[in-house]
C-alpha cells in the first residue's frame, strides 16, 4: 500500500534537513525538505507502508520525526515507520458519579493490549469503572519498563501489540473495554522526552531545536524538573502543537481520558496552555487528570491553573497511610480527606483522585509488610495484614472523591518491598495471577465495597460527608486515632487505636452492619443502643465497621 506523508519539522538553526527513506524493497533514498522564513522545514514523503525513515540535520546521525505516528527499534536505535490510515474508535460516552479507577501496566497486567482485553471481564465483575494505562508512547524497552521515557509522543508502543499495528490494537482494547462498561484513560508524558540529558545521544528535538524545545539554565545546561534529564519548554508553539496532535490521535482511537505525568511543567507559560487543553477536552468529551507536581513545583488544589481538571491527591495518600498505621495528630486531616478534601477541591469532590497506592512506591500488600517512615508504611505482621489491607480499601472506596488503586492490590500483589521497579520487566513487577485464589477473600471484600460505593456515590458527591467521633463531634486532639463519617444511608467507624472502642451512631435511621474489616464479610447486625436510644457499635482494635441503612442494604 502506497502512502504519502507530509513531514513538517521546526529546526531554525539547521542549514540542511532531509528525510532518509529505507524501503522494504529497494535502495535508500534522500528527500530534501524546504525551509520557510520561520525555520520550519517541510516536504511530502511518499512510500509503502512499512518503509522506515529518519531525519538527517546537517549530516547528523538518525533523528526521529517528532510528529511520527509509528516508531520501531532497529539495531538498538528507534526509527520512524510509514503506516496506513490512523485507526478510529468511539468513546464510551457515559460518566460515573464517582468512578473507581484501576491503574495498570499493559505488559505487567496482560503482556499486550489483547492480553489486557482478555481480562476485562474480571475487572468489570470487580466493579472497576476506568482502566488507566501507564504510558503507551514508544520507548526503549531495553532499559525501561514503566514507559516514562517517550521517544515520540504521538505513536503507540509496538511492544504492546500482538500484530503489526499497535494503534489499531489499542483501539481494539478501547472497544473491548467499552463493551463491558469500562472507560480507558492513558497516562501521558508530555513534560520531557526520552532523549535524557546531554550525556545521551540526540534522538529528536534536541537534534532539531535544542534551544526552543527545552528549558535551560543560565549556563546553557538543561533544566531537569522532570527528574528524567530534560524539561520541555511549554511556551514553544511547536511543543504545544505536538502535544495536541498526540492527544487528538489517541482520542480518535476511543480513549476516554488522560492523566498527565508531572502536569505542572505544562503550566510554565502561566497556565494558558493547560486552559487550552481544558477547552480541547471539553469540546472532545474527554477527562483530564493532573499530577500537579514536579521536582520544582507543587500545585495540588487551587494552585493548578485550570479547575476543570481532576488531580491526583497525594495528601489523601499520605494522610490515610499515616492514619492507618497509627500516627498521632491526623484526625483533623482525615476529616478533610474522607470528605473529598474540600479545602483543595471545594467545587466538586470528584476532582480529587484519591489513592493509597500507585505504580510508584509500595503495593498495598507491601505497605503492610515494610516499616518505612518515607513510605509511611508498617510491617503489621501476617495475622493483622489482611485486616489492615481491608481498612485501606474501606477508607479509599467509601470516601468522597474519585478512587484509584493499582493493579493487583485487590489480591495482594507484592513486589517484595521494591518501591521503584521502573526498569524491572519480570515477575517482580508483573501481576501474579496465582495470588488471586490465595487472596480471594480480599477480592470479595473489595467487590462488596464497590457495590456499597455505587449505592451511595451520589450522596457522597452531592450531599456531602458528616464527620463524628466515638460519641459526638470528631476528637481532633493529637492522641486521637478514631473517626466516624456518614452520608445518606452510610455510616463508617474507623478505630486505629489498639483497644476496642464503642461508637455511638450519631445519624438517625435503622442501621444494619454491612461489613467489618476484622473478617471482611457482610453481616446482619443485631444492634445495640445507649440510654437515649442511639445505636452503639463496638469496633475492634485497628479495624473499621461499615453500617448501612436497611433500604440501602437491599
Coordinates of C-alpha atoms in Angstrom, one line a residue:
X1 CA 0.0 0.0 0.0
X2 CA 1.4 3.3 -1.1
X3 CA 1.1 6.3 1.3
X4 CA 2.0 10.0 1.3
X5 CA 3.1 11.8 4.5
X6 CA 3.6 15.5 4.9
X7 CA 6.7 16.0 7.1
X8 CA 7.0 19.3 8.9
X9 CA 9.8 19.9 11.3
X10 CA 10.8 23.1 13.1
X11 CA 14.6 23.4 13.1
X12 CA 15.6 27.1 12.8
X13 CA 19.3 26.6 13.4
X14 CA 19.8 23.8 10.8
X15 CA 21.1 24.6 7.4
X16 CA 20.1 21.4 5.6
X17 CA 17.5 18.9 6.5
X18 CA 16.5 15.8 4.6
X19 CA 14.4 12.6 5.1
X20 CA 16.3 9.4 4.6
X21 CA 14.0 6.6 3.4
X22 CA 14.8 2.9 3.7
X23 CA 12.2 1.0 1.7
X24 CA 11.3 -2.6 2.4
X25 CA 12.5 -3.3 -1.1
X26 CA 14.9 -1.1 -2.9
X27 CA 17.7 1.2 -2.1
X28 CA 17.9 4.1 0.4
X29 CA 16.8 7.4 -1.0
X30 CA 17.1 11.0 0.3
X31 CA 14.2 13.5 0.2
X32 CA 15.3 17.1 0.8
X33 CA 13.0 19.4 2.8
X34 CA 12.3 23.0 2.0
X35 CA 12.8 25.7 4.7
X36 CA 10.5 28.7 5.3
X37 CA 11.4 32.0 6.9
X38 CA 10.4 30.8 10.4
X39 CA 12.8 27.9 10.2
X40 CA 10.2 25.2 9.6
X41 CA 11.1 22.6 7.0
X42 CA 8.5 20.6 5.0
X43 CA 8.1 18.2 2.2
X44 CA 6.0 15.2 1.1
X45 CA 7.3 11.7 1.8
X46 CA 5.9 9.0 -0.5
X47 CA 6.5 5.3 0.1
X48 CA 5.0 2.0 1.1
X49 CA 3.5 1.0 4.4
X50 CA 6.4 -0.4 6.4
X51 CA 9.1 1.7 4.9
X52 CA 11.4 3.1 7.5
X53 CA 12.6 6.7 7.6
X54 CA 14.5 9.2 9.7
X55 CA 15.7 12.8 9.6
X56 CA 19.3 14.0 9.0
X57 CA 20.1 17.5 10.0
X58 CA 23.3 18.9 8.6
X59 CA 24.5 15.4 8.1
X60 CA 23.7 14.3 11.6
X61 CA 23.0 10.7 12.8
X62 CA 19.5 9.4 12.5
X63 CA 16.9 11.7 14.2
X64 CA 13.2 10.9 14.7
X65 CA 10.4 12.9 13.2
X66 CA 8.9 14.4 16.3
X67 CA 5.4 14.0 14.8
X68 CA 5.9 10.4 13.8
X69 CA 2.9 8.1 14.3
X70 CA 4.8 4.8 14.2
X71 CA 8.3 4.0 15.6
X72 CA 10.2 0.8 15.5
X73 CA 13.5 -0.2 17.1
X74 CA 16.1 -1.2 14.6
X75 CA 19.6 -2.4 15.7
X76 CA 19.1 -0.7 19.0
X77 CA 18.0 2.6 17.5
X78 CA 14.4 4.0 17.1
X79 CA 13.4 4.9 13.6
X80 CA 10.1 6.1 12.1
X81 CA 7.9 3.8 10.0
X82 CA 5.3 4.7 7.4
X83 CA 1.9 3.4 8.3
X84 CA -1.5 3.3 6.8
X85 CA -4.5 5.4 7.8
X86 CA -4.8 6.1 11.6
X87 CA -7.5 3.8 13.1
X88 CA -10.6 5.2 14.7
X89 CA -12.9 4.3 17.6
X90 CA -15.7 5.6 19.7
X91 CA -15.5 6.7 23.3
X92 CA -17.7 5.1 26.0
X93 CA -20.0 8.1 26.1
X94 CA -21.2 7.8 29.7
X95 CA -19.9 9.1 33.0
X96 CA -20.0 7.7 36.5
X97 CA -20.7 9.8 39.6
X98 CA -17.5 8.9 41.4
X99 CA -15.5 6.4 39.3
X100 CA -13.3 3.6 40.5
X101 CA -10.0 3.8 38.5
X102 CA -7.7 0.8 38.1
X103 CA -4.1 1.8 37.2
X104 CA -2.4 -0.9 35.2
X105 CA 0.8 -1.5 33.2
X106 CA -0.1 -3.2 29.9
X107 CA 2.8 -5.7 29.9
X108 CA 2.6 -6.2 33.7
X109 CA -1.1 -6.9 33.6
X110 CA -1.7 -8.8 30.3
X111 CA 1.6 -8.6 28.3
X112 CA -0.2 -7.0 25.3
X113 CA -3.3 -4.9 24.6
X114 CA -5.1 -8.1 23.6
X115 CA -4.0 -9.7 26.9
X116 CA -5.5 -6.8 28.8
X117 CA -8.7 -7.1 26.9
X118 CA -8.9 -10.8 27.7
X119 CA -9.1 -10.0 31.5
X120 CA -11.5 -7.1 31.3
X121 CA -14.4 -9.3 32.4
X122 CA -12.7 -9.8 35.8
X123 CA -12.3 -6.0 36.3
X124 CA -16.0 -5.4 35.2
X125 CA -17.1 -8.1 37.7
X126 CA -15.0 -6.4 40.4
X127 CA -16.7 -3.1 39.7
X128 CA -14.0 -1.1 38.0
X129 CA -15.2 1.9 36.0
X130 CA -11.9 3.0 34.4
X131 CA -8.7 1.4 33.5
X132 CA -5.8 3.9 33.4
X133 CA -2.9 2.5 31.3
X134 CA 0.6 3.5 32.1
X135 CA 2.3 5.2 29.2
X136 CA 1.9 3.6 25.8
X137 CA 4.1 6.1 23.9
X138 CA 7.0 4.3 22.1
X139 CA 10.0 3.9 24.4
X140 CA 13.3 1.9 24.5
X141 CA 12.2 -1.2 26.5
X142 CA 15.8 -2.4 27.0
X143 CA 16.5 0.0 29.9
X144 CA 12.9 1.0 30.8
X145 CA 9.8 -0.9 31.8
X146 CA 7.3 1.7 33.0
X147 CA 7.4 3.7 29.8
X148 CA 8.0 7.2 31.1
X149 CA 10.8 7.9 28.6
X150 CA 8.9 8.5 25.3
X151 CA 10.8 8.6 22.1
X152 CA 7.9 10.5 20.4
X153 CA 4.5 11.5 21.8
X154 CA 2.0 10.6 19.1
X155 CA 2.6 6.9 18.4
X156 CA 1.9 3.7 20.2
X157 CA 4.5 1.3 21.7
X158 CA 4.9 -1.6 19.4
X159 CA 5.9 -3.9 22.2
X160 CA 2.3 -4.0 23.4
X161 CA 0.9 -5.3 20.1
X162 CA 0.4 -8.9 19.1
X163 CA 0.5 -7.9 15.4
X164 CA 1.9 -5.1 13.3
X165 CA -0.5 -2.2 14.1
X166 CA -0.2 -1.2 17.8
X167 CA -2.6 1.8 17.3
X168 CA -5.3 -0.5 15.9
X169 CA -4.8 -2.9 18.8
X170 CA -5.1 0.0 21.3
X171 CA -8.4 1.0 19.6
X172 CA -9.5 -2.6 19.9
X173 CA -8.8 -2.6 23.6
X174 CA -10.9 0.6 23.9
X175 CA -13.7 -1.1 22.1
X176 CA -13.5 -4.2 24.3
X177 CA -13.4 -2.1 27.5
X178 CA -16.5 -0.1 26.4
X179 CA -18.4 -3.3 25.7
X180 CA -18.2 -4.2 29.4
X181 CA -18.8 -0.6 30.5
X182 CA -15.2 0.4 31.3
X183 CA -13.6 3.6 30.2
X184 CA -10.0 3.9 29.1
X185 CA -7.6 6.6 30.3
X186 CA -4.0 6.9 29.2
X187 CA -1.1 8.2 31.4
X188 CA 0.7 10.6 29.0
X189 CA 4.2 12.0 29.3
X190 CA 4.5 15.4 27.7
X191 CA 6.8 17.1 30.3
X192 CA 10.0 15.6 28.9
X193 CA 11.3 13.2 26.3
X194 CA 13.3 10.1 26.4
X195 CA 16.4 11.9 25.0
X196 CA 17.5 12.5 28.6
X197 CA 20.3 14.9 29.2
X198 CA 23.4 15.8 27.2
X199 CA 25.1 12.5 28.2
X200 CA 22.7 10.7 26.0
X201 CA 22.6 10.9 22.2
X202 CA 20.2 13.3 20.5
X203 CA 17.2 11.4 19.1
X204 CA 14.7 14.0 18.0
X205 CA 14.0 17.5 19.4
X206 CA 17.5 18.0 20.8
X207 CA 19.0 17.5 17.4
X208 CA 16.5 19.8 15.7
X209 CA 15.7 22.7 18.0
X210 CA 17.5 22.3 21.3
X211 CA 17.1 26.0 22.2
X212 CA 13.4 26.2 21.6
X213 CA 12.2 22.8 22.8
X214 CA 13.8 22.5 26.2
X215 CA 14.3 24.8 29.3
X216 CA 17.9 25.8 30.0
X217 CA 19.8 27.2 32.9
X218 CA 21.8 30.3 32.6
X219 CA 24.9 28.3 31.8
X220 CA 23.2 26.6 28.9
X221 CA 22.7 23.2 30.6
X222 CA 19.3 21.5 30.5
X223 CA 16.8 22.1 33.3
X224 CA 15.7 18.8 34.9
X225 CA 12.5 19.5 36.7
X226 CA 11.2 16.1 35.5
X227 CA 14.0 14.0 37.0
X228 CA 14.5 12.4 33.6
X229 CA 17.2 14.6 32.2
X230 CA 15.3 17.4 30.4
X231 CA 12.2 19.6 30.7
X232 CA 10.2 20.7 27.7
X233 CA 9.6 24.5 27.2
X234 CA 5.8 24.6 27.0
X235 CA 6.0 28.2 25.8
X236 CA 7.1 26.8 22.4
X237 CA 4.2 26.7 19.8
X238 CA 5.9 23.6 18.3
X239 CA 5.8 21.8 21.6
X240 CA 2.1 22.7 22.1
X241 CA 1.2 21.6 18.6
X242 CA 2.9 18.2 19.2
X243 CA 1.1 17.7 22.4
X244 CA -2.3 18.5 21.0
X245 CA -1.6 16.4 17.9
X246 CA -0.8 13.4 20.1
X247 CA -3.9 13.8 22.2
X248 CA -6.1 14.1 19.1
X249 CA -4.7 10.9 17.8
X250 CA -5.3 9.0 21.0
X251 CA -8.8 10.4 21.4
X252 CA -9.5 9.3 17.8
X253 CA -8.8 5.7 18.9
X254 CA -11.6 5.9 21.5
X255 CA -9.6 6.9 24.6
X256 CA -11.8 8.5 27.2
X257 CA -9.4 10.4 29.3
X258 CA -5.8 11.4 30.0
X259 CA -3.7 11.5 33.2
X260 CA -0.8 14.0 32.7
X261 CA 2.5 13.0 34.3
X262 CA 4.1 16.0 36.1
X263 CA 1.4 18.3 34.7
X264 CA 2.8 21.3 36.5
X265 CA 5.6 21.5 33.9
X266 CA 2.9 22.3 31.3
X267 CA 1.9 25.4 33.3
X268 CA 5.2 27.0 32.6
X269 CA 3.6 29.6 30.3
X270 CA 1.5 30.9 33.2
X271 CA -1.3 28.4 32.7
X272 CA -2.6 29.4 29.3
X273 CA -1.7 26.0 27.7
X274 CA -3.4 23.8 30.3
X275 CA -6.5 26.0 30.0
X276 CA -6.3 25.5 26.2
X277 CA -6.1 21.7 26.9
X278 CA -9.1 22.0 29.1
X279 CA -11.0 23.7 26.3
X280 CA -10.0 20.9 23.9
X281 CA -11.0 18.2 26.4
X282 CA -14.4 19.9 27.0
X283 CA -15.1 20.0 23.2
X284 CA -13.8 16.5 22.7
X285 CA -15.7 15.0 25.6
X286 CA -12.7 13.5 27.4
X287 CA -11.5 13.7 31.0
X288 CA -8.2 15.3 32.1
X289 CA -6.3 14.4 35.3
X290 CA -3.2 16.2 36.5
X291 CA -0.3 15.0 38.6
X292 CA 0.0 18.5 39.9
X293 CA 3.7 18.5 41.0
X294 CA 7.2 18.1 39.7
X295 CA 10.7 18.5 41.2
X296 CA 10.3 22.3 41.3
X297 CA 6.6 23.0 41.7
X298 CA 3.6 21.8 43.7
X299 CA 0.1 22.9 42.7
X300 CA -2.3 20.4 44.1
X301 CA -5.7 22.0 44.7
X302 CA -6.4 25.6 43.8
X303 CA -2.9 26.3 42.6
X304 CA -3.4 24.4 39.4
X305 CA -4.4 27.0 36.7
X306 CA -7.5 25.1 35.3
X307 CA -10.0 23.9 37.8
X308 CA -11.8 21.7 35.3
X309 CA -9.0 19.1 35.6
X310 CA -9.2 16.4 38.2
X311 CA -5.9 15.9 40.2
X312 CA -4.1 13.1 41.9
X313 CA -4.4 13.9 45.6
X314 CA -1.1 12.9 47.3
X315 CA -2.3 14.4 50.6
X316 CA -5.0 11.7 50.7
X317 CA -2.3 9.1 50.1
X318 CA 0.0 10.4 52.8
X319 CA -2.6 11.2 55.5
X320 CA -4.5 7.9 55.0
X321 CA -1.3 5.9 55.2
X322 CA -0.3 7.7 58.4
X323 CA -3.7 7.3 60.0
X324 CA -3.9 3.6 59.2
X325 CA -0.5 2.8 60.8
X326 CA -1.5 4.7 63.9
X327 CA 0.4 8.0 63.6
X328 CA -1.0 10.6 66.1
X329 CA -2.4 14.0 65.1
X330 CA -4.0 13.0 61.8
X331 CA -7.7 13.1 62.6
X332 CA -8.1 16.8 61.6
X333 CA -6.6 15.9 58.2
X334 CA -8.7 12.8 57.9
X335 CA -11.9 14.9 58.3
X336 CA -10.8 16.6 55.1
X337 CA -9.7 13.5 53.2
X338 CA -12.9 11.4 53.7
X339 CA -15.0 14.4 52.6
X340 CA -13.2 14.8 49.3
X341 CA -10.6 17.3 50.5
X342 CA -12.8 20.3 50.3
X343 CA -10.0 22.7 51.3
X344 CA -8.4 21.6 48.0
X345 CA -11.4 20.9 45.8
X346 CA -14.3 23.0 47.1
X347 CA -16.4 22.8 44.0
X348 CA -16.5 19.0 43.4
X349 CA -15.0 16.1 45.3
X350 CA -14.9 14.1 42.1
X351 CA -11.9 16.2 41.1
X352 CA -9.9 14.6 43.9
X353 CA -8.4 11.4 42.7
X354 CA -7.9 9.6 46.0
X355 CA -5.3 6.8 46.2
X356 CA -3.3 4.9 48.7
X357 CA -1.1 3.2 46.2
X358 CA 0.0 3.8 42.6
X359 CA 2.7 2.4 40.3
X360 CA 5.5 4.2 42.1
X361 CA 6.1 3.2 45.6
X362 CA 4.9 0.1 47.5
X363 CA 2.0 -2.0 46.6
X364 CA -0.8 -2.2 49.2
X365 CA 0.4 -5.6 50.5
X366 CA 3.9 -4.2 50.8
X367 CA 2.7 -1.1 52.7
X368 CA 1.6 -3.5 55.4
X369 CA 4.8 -5.6 55.1
X370 CA 7.6 -3.0 55.2
X371 CA 8.2 -0.5 58.0
X372 CA 9.3 2.8 56.4
X373 CA 8.8 6.4 57.5
X374 CA 9.4 7.6 54.0
X375 CA 6.5 5.5 52.7
X376 CA 4.5 5.8 56.0
X377 CA 4.2 2.0 55.9
X378 CA 4.2 -0.5 58.7
X379 CA 5.0 -4.2 58.9
X380 CA 2.0 -5.2 60.9
X381 CA 2.6 -9.0 60.8
X382 CA 1.0 -11.8 58.9
X383 CA -2.1 -12.1 61.1
X384 CA -3.1 -8.4 61.0
X385 CA -2.1 -7.8 57.4
X386 CA -5.4 -8.8 55.7
X387 CA -7.4 -6.6 58.1
X388 CA -5.1 -3.6 57.5
X389 CA -5.4 -4.0 53.8
X390 CA -9.2 -4.1 54.1
X391 CA -9.0 -1.0 56.2
X392 CA -7.2 0.8 53.4
X393 CA -9.9 -0.2 50.9
X394 CA -12.7 0.9 53.1
X395 CA -11.2 4.4 53.5
X396 CA -10.4 4.6 49.8
X397 CA -13.7 3.4 48.4
X398 CA -16.1 4.9 51.0
X399 CA -14.6 8.5 51.0
X400 CA -15.9 11.2 48.7
X401 CA -13.8 11.6 45.6
X402 CA -12.7 9.5 42.6
X403 CA -10.9 6.4 43.9
X404 CA -7.9 4.8 42.3
X405 CA -5.8 1.7 43.1
X406 CA -3.0 -0.1 41.3
X407 CA -3.3 -3.4 39.5
X408 CA -3.3 -6.5 41.7
X409 CA -3.9 -4.7 45.0
X410 CA -7.3 -6.5 45.1
X411 CA -5.5 -9.8 45.6
X412 CA -2.4 -8.6 47.5
X413 CA 0.1 -8.3 44.7
X414 CA 3.6 -8.0 46.1
X415 CA 6.9 -6.6 44.8
X416 CA 8.7 -7.9 47.9
X417 CA 9.3 -4.4 49.1
X418 CA 10.7 -3.0 45.9
X419 CA 9.4 0.6 45.6
X420 CA 10.7 1.7 42.2
X421 CA 10.8 -1.1 39.6
X422 CA 10.8 1.3 36.7
X423 CA 13.4 -0.9 34.9
X424 CA 12.3 -4.3 36.0
X425 CA 10.4 -6.3 33.4
X426 CA 9.8 -9.6 35.0
X427 CA 7.8 -11.5 37.6
X428 CA 8.6 -8.9 40.3
X429 CA 6.6 -6.2 38.5
X430 CA 4.0 -8.4 36.8
X431 CA 0.7 -9.4 38.2
X432 CA 1.0 -12.9 39.8
X433 CA -2.4 -14.3 39.0
X434 CA -1.8 -17.3 41.2
X435 CA -2.4 -15.0 44.2
X436 CA -6.0 -14.3 43.1
X437 CA -7.1 -17.7 44.6
X438 CA -5.0 -17.3 47.8
X439 CA -6.4 -13.8 48.4
X440 CA -9.9 -14.3 47.1
X441 CA -11.5 -13.1 50.4
X442 CA -9.8 -9.7 50.0
X443 CA -11.1 -9.5 46.4
X444 CA -14.6 -10.3 47.7
X445 CA -14.3 -7.5 50.2
X446 CA -13.2 -5.1 47.5
X447 CA -16.1 -6.1 45.3
X448 CA -18.6 -5.6 48.2
X449 CA -17.2 -2.2 49.0
X450 CA -17.5 -1.1 45.4
X451 CA -21.2 -2.2 45.4
X452 CA -21.7 -0.1 48.5
X453 CA -19.9 2.8 46.9
X454 CA -22.1 2.7 43.9
X455 CA -25.3 2.9 46.0
X456 CA -24.0 5.9 48.0
X457 CA -21.9 7.7 45.3
X458 CA -24.4 10.3 44.5
X459 CA -24.8 11.2 48.2
X460 CA -21.0 11.2 48.8
X461 CA -20.6 13.7 45.9
X462 CA -23.7 15.8 46.3
X463 CA -25.0 15.6 49.9
X464 CA -21.5 15.6 51.4
X465 CA -19.9 13.8 54.3
X466 CA -20.6 14.5 58.0
X467 CA -17.9 13.5 60.5
X468 CA -18.2 12.4 64.1
X469 CA -16.1 10.9 66.9
X470 CA -16.7 8.0 69.1
X471 CA -19.6 9.8 70.8
X472 CA -20.2 13.3 69.5
X473 CA -18.0 15.5 67.3
X474 CA -14.7 14.3 66.0
X475 CA -11.9 14.1 68.5
X476 CA -9.3 16.4 67.0
X477 CA -6.8 16.0 69.7
X478 CA -3.2 14.8 69.0
X479 CA -3.8 11.5 70.7
X480 CA -6.9 10.6 68.8
X481 CA -6.9 7.6 66.5
X482 CA -10.6 7.3 65.6
X483 CA -13.1 8.9 63.2
X484 CA -16.6 8.2 62.0
X485 CA -18.1 9.6 58.8
X486 CA -21.5 9.4 57.3
X487 CA -23.6 10.3 54.2
X488 CA -27.2 9.4 53.4
X489 CA -27.5 5.7 54.0
X490 CA -23.9 5.1 55.2
X491 CA -22.0 5.2 58.5
X492 CA -18.4 4.3 58.7
X493 CA -16.5 3.9 62.0
X494 CA -12.7 3.7 62.0
X495 CA -10.7 2.7 65.1
X496 CA -7.0 2.8 64.6
X497 CA -6.5 2.5 68.3
X498 CA -5.0 -0.7 69.8
X499 CA -8.0 -1.2 72.1
X500 CA -11.7 -1.7 71.1
X501 CA -13.9 1.4 71.1
X502 CA -17.7 1.7 71.4
X503 CA -19.1 4.2 68.9
X504 CA -22.5 5.9 69.2
X505 CA -24.1 6.2 65.8
X506 CA -25.0 9.9 65.5
X507 CA -27.2 9.6 62.5
X508 CA -30.9 8.8 62.6
X509 CA -32.3 5.7 60.9
X510 CA -32.4 2.0 61.3
X511 CA -28.9 0.5 60.7
X512 CA -27.6 -2.9 59.9
X513 CA -23.9 -3.9 59.8
X514 CA -22.7 -4.5 56.3
X515 CA -19.1 -5.2 56.8
X516 CA -16.3 -5.4 59.4
X517 CA -12.7 -5.4 58.3
X518 CA -11.9 -8.0 61.0
X519 CA -13.1 -10.7 58.6
X520 CA -14.2 -8.6 55.6
X521 CA -17.6 -10.3 55.4
X522 CA -21.1 -8.9 55.4
X523 CA -23.1 -9.5 58.5
X524 CA -26.6 -8.8 59.7
X525 CA -26.2 -6.7 62.8
X526 CA -28.3 -7.4 65.9
X527 CA -27.7 -3.9 67.1
X528 CA -27.4 -2.2 70.5
X529 CA -28.5 1.2 71.8
X530 CA -27.5 3.6 74.6
X531 CA -29.8 5.2 77.1
X532 CA -31.0 7.8 74.5
X533 CA -32.0 5.1 72.0
X534 CA -29.0 5.7 69.7
X535 CA -27.3 2.7 68.2
X536 CA -24.0 1.7 69.6
X537 CA -21.3 -0.4 68.0
X538 CA -18.1 -1.8 69.5
X539 CA -15.3 -1.6 66.9
X540 CA -12.4 -3.9 67.5
X541 CA -8.8 -2.6 67.5
X542 CA -7.3 -1.4 64.2
X543 CA -10.5 -2.1 62.3
X544 CA -13.4 -0.4 60.6
X545 CA -17.1 -1.2 60.7
X546 CA -19.4 -0.1 58.0
X547 CA -23.1 0.4 58.7
X548 CA -25.8 0.9 56.1
X549 CA -29.5 1.7 56.3
X550 CA -31.9 -1.2 55.7
X551 CA -33.1 0.3 52.5
X552 CA -29.5 0.7 51.2
X553 CA -28.7 -2.9 52.1
X554 CA -31.5 -4.2 50.0

